[in-house]
Coordinates of C-alpha atoms in Angstrom, one line a residue:
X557 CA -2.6 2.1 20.5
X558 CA 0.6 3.7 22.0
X559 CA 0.6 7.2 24.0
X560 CA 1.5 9.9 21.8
X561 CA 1.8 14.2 21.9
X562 CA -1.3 14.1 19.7
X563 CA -3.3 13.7 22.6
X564 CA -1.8 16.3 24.7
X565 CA -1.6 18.7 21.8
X566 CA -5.4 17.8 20.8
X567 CA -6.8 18.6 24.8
X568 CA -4.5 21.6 24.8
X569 CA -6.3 23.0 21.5
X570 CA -9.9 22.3 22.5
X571 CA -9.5 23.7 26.6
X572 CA -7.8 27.0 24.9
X573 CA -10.7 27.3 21.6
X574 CA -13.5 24.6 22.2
X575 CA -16.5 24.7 23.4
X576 CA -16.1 24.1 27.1
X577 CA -19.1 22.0 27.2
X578 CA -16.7 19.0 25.1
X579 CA -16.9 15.4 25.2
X580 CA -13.8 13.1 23.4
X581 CA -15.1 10.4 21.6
X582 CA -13.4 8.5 18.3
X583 CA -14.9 8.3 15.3
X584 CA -14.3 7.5 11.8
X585 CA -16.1 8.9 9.2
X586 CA -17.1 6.9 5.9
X587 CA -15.6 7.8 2.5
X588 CA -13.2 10.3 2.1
X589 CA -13.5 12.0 -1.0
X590 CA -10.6 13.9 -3.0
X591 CA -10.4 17.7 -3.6
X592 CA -8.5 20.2 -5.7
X593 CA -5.5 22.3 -3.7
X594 CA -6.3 25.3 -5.7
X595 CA -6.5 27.6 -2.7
X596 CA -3.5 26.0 -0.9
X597 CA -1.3 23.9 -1.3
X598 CA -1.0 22.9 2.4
X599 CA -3.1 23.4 5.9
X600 CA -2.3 26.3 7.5
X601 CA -3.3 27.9 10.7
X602 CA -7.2 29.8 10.3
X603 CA -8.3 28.2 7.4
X604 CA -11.4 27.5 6.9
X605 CA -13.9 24.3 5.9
X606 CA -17.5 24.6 5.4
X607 CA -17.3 21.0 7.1
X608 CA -15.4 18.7 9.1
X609 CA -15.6 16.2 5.6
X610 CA -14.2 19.1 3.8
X611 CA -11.5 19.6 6.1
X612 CA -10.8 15.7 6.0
X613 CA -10.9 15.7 2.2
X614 CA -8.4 18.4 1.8
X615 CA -5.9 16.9 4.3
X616 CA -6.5 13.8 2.7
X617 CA -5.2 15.2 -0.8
X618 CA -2.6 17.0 0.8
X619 CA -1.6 13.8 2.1
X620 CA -1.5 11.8 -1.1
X621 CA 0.6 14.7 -2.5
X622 CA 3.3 15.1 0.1
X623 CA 3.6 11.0 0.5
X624 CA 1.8 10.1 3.7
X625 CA -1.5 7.9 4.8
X626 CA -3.7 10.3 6.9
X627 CA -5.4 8.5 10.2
X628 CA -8.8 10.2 11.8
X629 CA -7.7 10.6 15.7
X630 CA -9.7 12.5 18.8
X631 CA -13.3 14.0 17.9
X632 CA -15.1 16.5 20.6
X633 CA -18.6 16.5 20.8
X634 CA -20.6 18.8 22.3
X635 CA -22.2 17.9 25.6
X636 CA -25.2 19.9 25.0
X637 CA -26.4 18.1 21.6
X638 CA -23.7 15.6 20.9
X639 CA -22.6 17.4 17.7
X640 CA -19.0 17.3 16.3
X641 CA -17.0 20.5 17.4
X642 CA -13.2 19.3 17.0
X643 CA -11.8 16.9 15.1
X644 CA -7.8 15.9 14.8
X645 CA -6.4 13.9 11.7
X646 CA -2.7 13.0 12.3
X647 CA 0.0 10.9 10.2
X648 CA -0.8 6.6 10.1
X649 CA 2.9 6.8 11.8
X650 CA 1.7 8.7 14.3
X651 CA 2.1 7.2 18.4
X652 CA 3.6 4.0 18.9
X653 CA 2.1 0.8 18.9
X654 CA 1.6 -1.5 21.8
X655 CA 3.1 -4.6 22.2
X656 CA 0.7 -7.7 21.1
X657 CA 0.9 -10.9 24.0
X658 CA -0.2 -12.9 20.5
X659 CA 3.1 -12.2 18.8
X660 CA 4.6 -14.9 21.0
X661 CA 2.8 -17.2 19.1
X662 CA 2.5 -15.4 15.5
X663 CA 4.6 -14.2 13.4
X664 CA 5.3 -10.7 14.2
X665 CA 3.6 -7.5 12.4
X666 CA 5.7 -4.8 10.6
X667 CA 6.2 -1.7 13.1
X668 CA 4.6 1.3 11.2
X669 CA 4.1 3.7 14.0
X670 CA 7.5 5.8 14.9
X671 CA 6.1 8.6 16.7
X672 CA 5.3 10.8 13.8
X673 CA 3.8 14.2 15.2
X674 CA 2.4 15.4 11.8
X675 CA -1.2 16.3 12.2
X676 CA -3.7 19.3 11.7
X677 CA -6.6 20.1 14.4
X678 CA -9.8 21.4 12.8
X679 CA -13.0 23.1 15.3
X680 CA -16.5 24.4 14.3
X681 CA -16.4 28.2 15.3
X682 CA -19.9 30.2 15.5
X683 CA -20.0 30.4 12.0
X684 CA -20.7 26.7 11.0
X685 CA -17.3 26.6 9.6
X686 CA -14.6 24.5 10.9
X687 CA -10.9 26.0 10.8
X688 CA -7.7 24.8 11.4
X689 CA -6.3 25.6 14.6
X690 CA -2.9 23.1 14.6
X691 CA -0.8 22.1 11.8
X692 CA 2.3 20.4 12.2
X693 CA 4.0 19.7 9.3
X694 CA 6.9 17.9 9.9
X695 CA 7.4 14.2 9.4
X696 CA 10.1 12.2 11.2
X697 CA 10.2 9.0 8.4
X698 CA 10.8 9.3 4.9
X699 CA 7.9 10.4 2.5
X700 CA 6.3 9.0 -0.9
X701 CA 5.9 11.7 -2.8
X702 CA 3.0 11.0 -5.7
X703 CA 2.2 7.9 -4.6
X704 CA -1.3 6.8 -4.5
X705 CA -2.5 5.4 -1.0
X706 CA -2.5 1.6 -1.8
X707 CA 1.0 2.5 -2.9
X708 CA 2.0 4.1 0.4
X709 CA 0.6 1.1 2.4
X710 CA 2.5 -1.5 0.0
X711 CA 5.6 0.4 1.3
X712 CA 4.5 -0.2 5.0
X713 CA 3.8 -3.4 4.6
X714 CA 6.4 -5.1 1.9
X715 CA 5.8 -8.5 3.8
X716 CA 2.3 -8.6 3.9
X717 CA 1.8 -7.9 0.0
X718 CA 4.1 -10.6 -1.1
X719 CA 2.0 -12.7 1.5
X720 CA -0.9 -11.7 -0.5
X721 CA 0.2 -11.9 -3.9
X722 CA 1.5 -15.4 -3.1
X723 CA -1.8 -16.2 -2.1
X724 CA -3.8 -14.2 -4.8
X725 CA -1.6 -16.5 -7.4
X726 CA -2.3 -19.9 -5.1
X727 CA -6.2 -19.4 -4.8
X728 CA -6.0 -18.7 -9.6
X729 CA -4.6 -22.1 -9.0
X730 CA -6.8 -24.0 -6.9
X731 CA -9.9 -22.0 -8.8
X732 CA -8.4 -23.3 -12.2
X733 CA -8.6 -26.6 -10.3
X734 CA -11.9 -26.4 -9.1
X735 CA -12.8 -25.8 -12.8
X736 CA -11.1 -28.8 -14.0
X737 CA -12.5 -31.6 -11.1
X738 CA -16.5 -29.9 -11.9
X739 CA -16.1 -30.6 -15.4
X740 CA -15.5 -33.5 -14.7
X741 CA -17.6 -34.2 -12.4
X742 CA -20.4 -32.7 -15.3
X743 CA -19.1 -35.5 -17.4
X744 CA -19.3 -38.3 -15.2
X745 CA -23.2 -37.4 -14.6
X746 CA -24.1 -37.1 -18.0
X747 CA -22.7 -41.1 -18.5
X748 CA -24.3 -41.7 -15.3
X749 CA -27.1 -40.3 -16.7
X750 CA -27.0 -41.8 -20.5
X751 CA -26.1 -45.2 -19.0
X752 CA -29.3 -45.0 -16.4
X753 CA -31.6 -44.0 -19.9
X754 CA -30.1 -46.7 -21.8
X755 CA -30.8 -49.5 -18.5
X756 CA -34.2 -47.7 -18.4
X757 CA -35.1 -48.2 -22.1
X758 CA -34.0 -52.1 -22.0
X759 CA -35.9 -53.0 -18.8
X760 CA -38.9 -51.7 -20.6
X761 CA -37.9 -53.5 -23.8
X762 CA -38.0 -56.5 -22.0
X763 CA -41.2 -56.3 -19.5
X764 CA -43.2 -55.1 -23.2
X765 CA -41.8 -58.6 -24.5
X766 CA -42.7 -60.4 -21.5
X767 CA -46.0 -59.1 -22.0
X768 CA -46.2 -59.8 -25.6
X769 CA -45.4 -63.6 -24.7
X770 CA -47.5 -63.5 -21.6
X771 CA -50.6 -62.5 -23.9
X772 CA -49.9 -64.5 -26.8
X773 CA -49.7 -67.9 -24.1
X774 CA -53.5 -66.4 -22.8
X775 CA -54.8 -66.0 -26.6
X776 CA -53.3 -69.8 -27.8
X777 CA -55.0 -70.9 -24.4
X778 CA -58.4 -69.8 -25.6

């Protein structure tokens, strides 16, 4: 990951507002849910979550509104019992990123971090609540207004979904071939299988009639 003001603004909110007894760590949470906007239509500075999920769900929906993919960033712990106390959530476009040495040798990704500096900062006060103690709303790339998230990525990464289309359309082919080469496999065990009954049933027919001629010789002998 590339440098970016998140980081500066994100140690500037919790040394002003946190609990001084902070640790940084990065997380991300598990499923973000969706929520209505009734309240707001967008973050703003003191409002309040009765959790850091809530706060995430919110910007998330905010975030599929507006046009943008949201990205978990910096969490604070607490020293004292480890707990989450800050949290910041910030734009995918946010920072830069970091040249890859492997790029020499593969084919290059899309660039989808331009420095955006669109983010919110959330902190659990005394109350249990967390509130919102940054917004920045401004984004410096173009936005996607009602698009749904796998929409916004397709955008940011027109190469890669052809790639995967292409192949989505290639491996229908060779499953459709697959199909075809068992079946016919299937049918080339069942002859296997009828010829090996048929070779079965005349091997017998033929030991019974030795034995038939085997004990007629013994009775004529007698």
């Amino acid at each position: 990951m590339g440098g970016s003001s998140v980081e500066v603004a994100f140690h500037q909110d919790q040394d002003n507002k946190m609990d001084p007894d902070s640790v940084e760590l990065d997380a991300i949470p598990e499923g973000v849910p969706t929520v209505s906007l009734a309240l707001s239509d967008e973050p703003y500075v003191g409002q309040e979550f009765e959790s850091e999920a809530a706060a995430h769900a919110f910007y998330n929906t905010y975030a599929t509104r507006v046009g943008f993919i949201i990205r978990v960033s910096k969490l604070s712990r607490s020293r004292r019992d480890g707990s989450a106390i800050g949290r910041a959530l910030v734009c995918n476009k946010e920072g830069y990123r970091m040249p890859d040495k492997r790029e020499k040798i593969v084919r290059q990704r899309a660039e989808t971090r331009v420095g955006c500096r669109a983010m919110i900062l959330v902190r659990k006060v005394s109350s249990g609540k967390w509130v919102v103690t940054k917004f920045v709303k401004e984004h410096t790339h173009p936005l996607t207004p009602g698009k749904g998230r796998k929409d916004c990525i397709y955008d940011q990464y027109p190469n890669e979904h052809d790639k995967i289309r292409e192949l989505s359309q290639q491996l229908a082919i060779e499953k459709k071939r697959a199909a075809t080469y068992k079946r016919h496999l299937e049918l080339i065990f069942e002859q296997i299988e009828e010829h090996n009954e048929s070779l079965s049933k005349k091997i017998q027919h033929i030991v019974d009639s030795v034995k038939e001629i085997e004990d007629k010789e013994q009775k004529s002998c007698i």
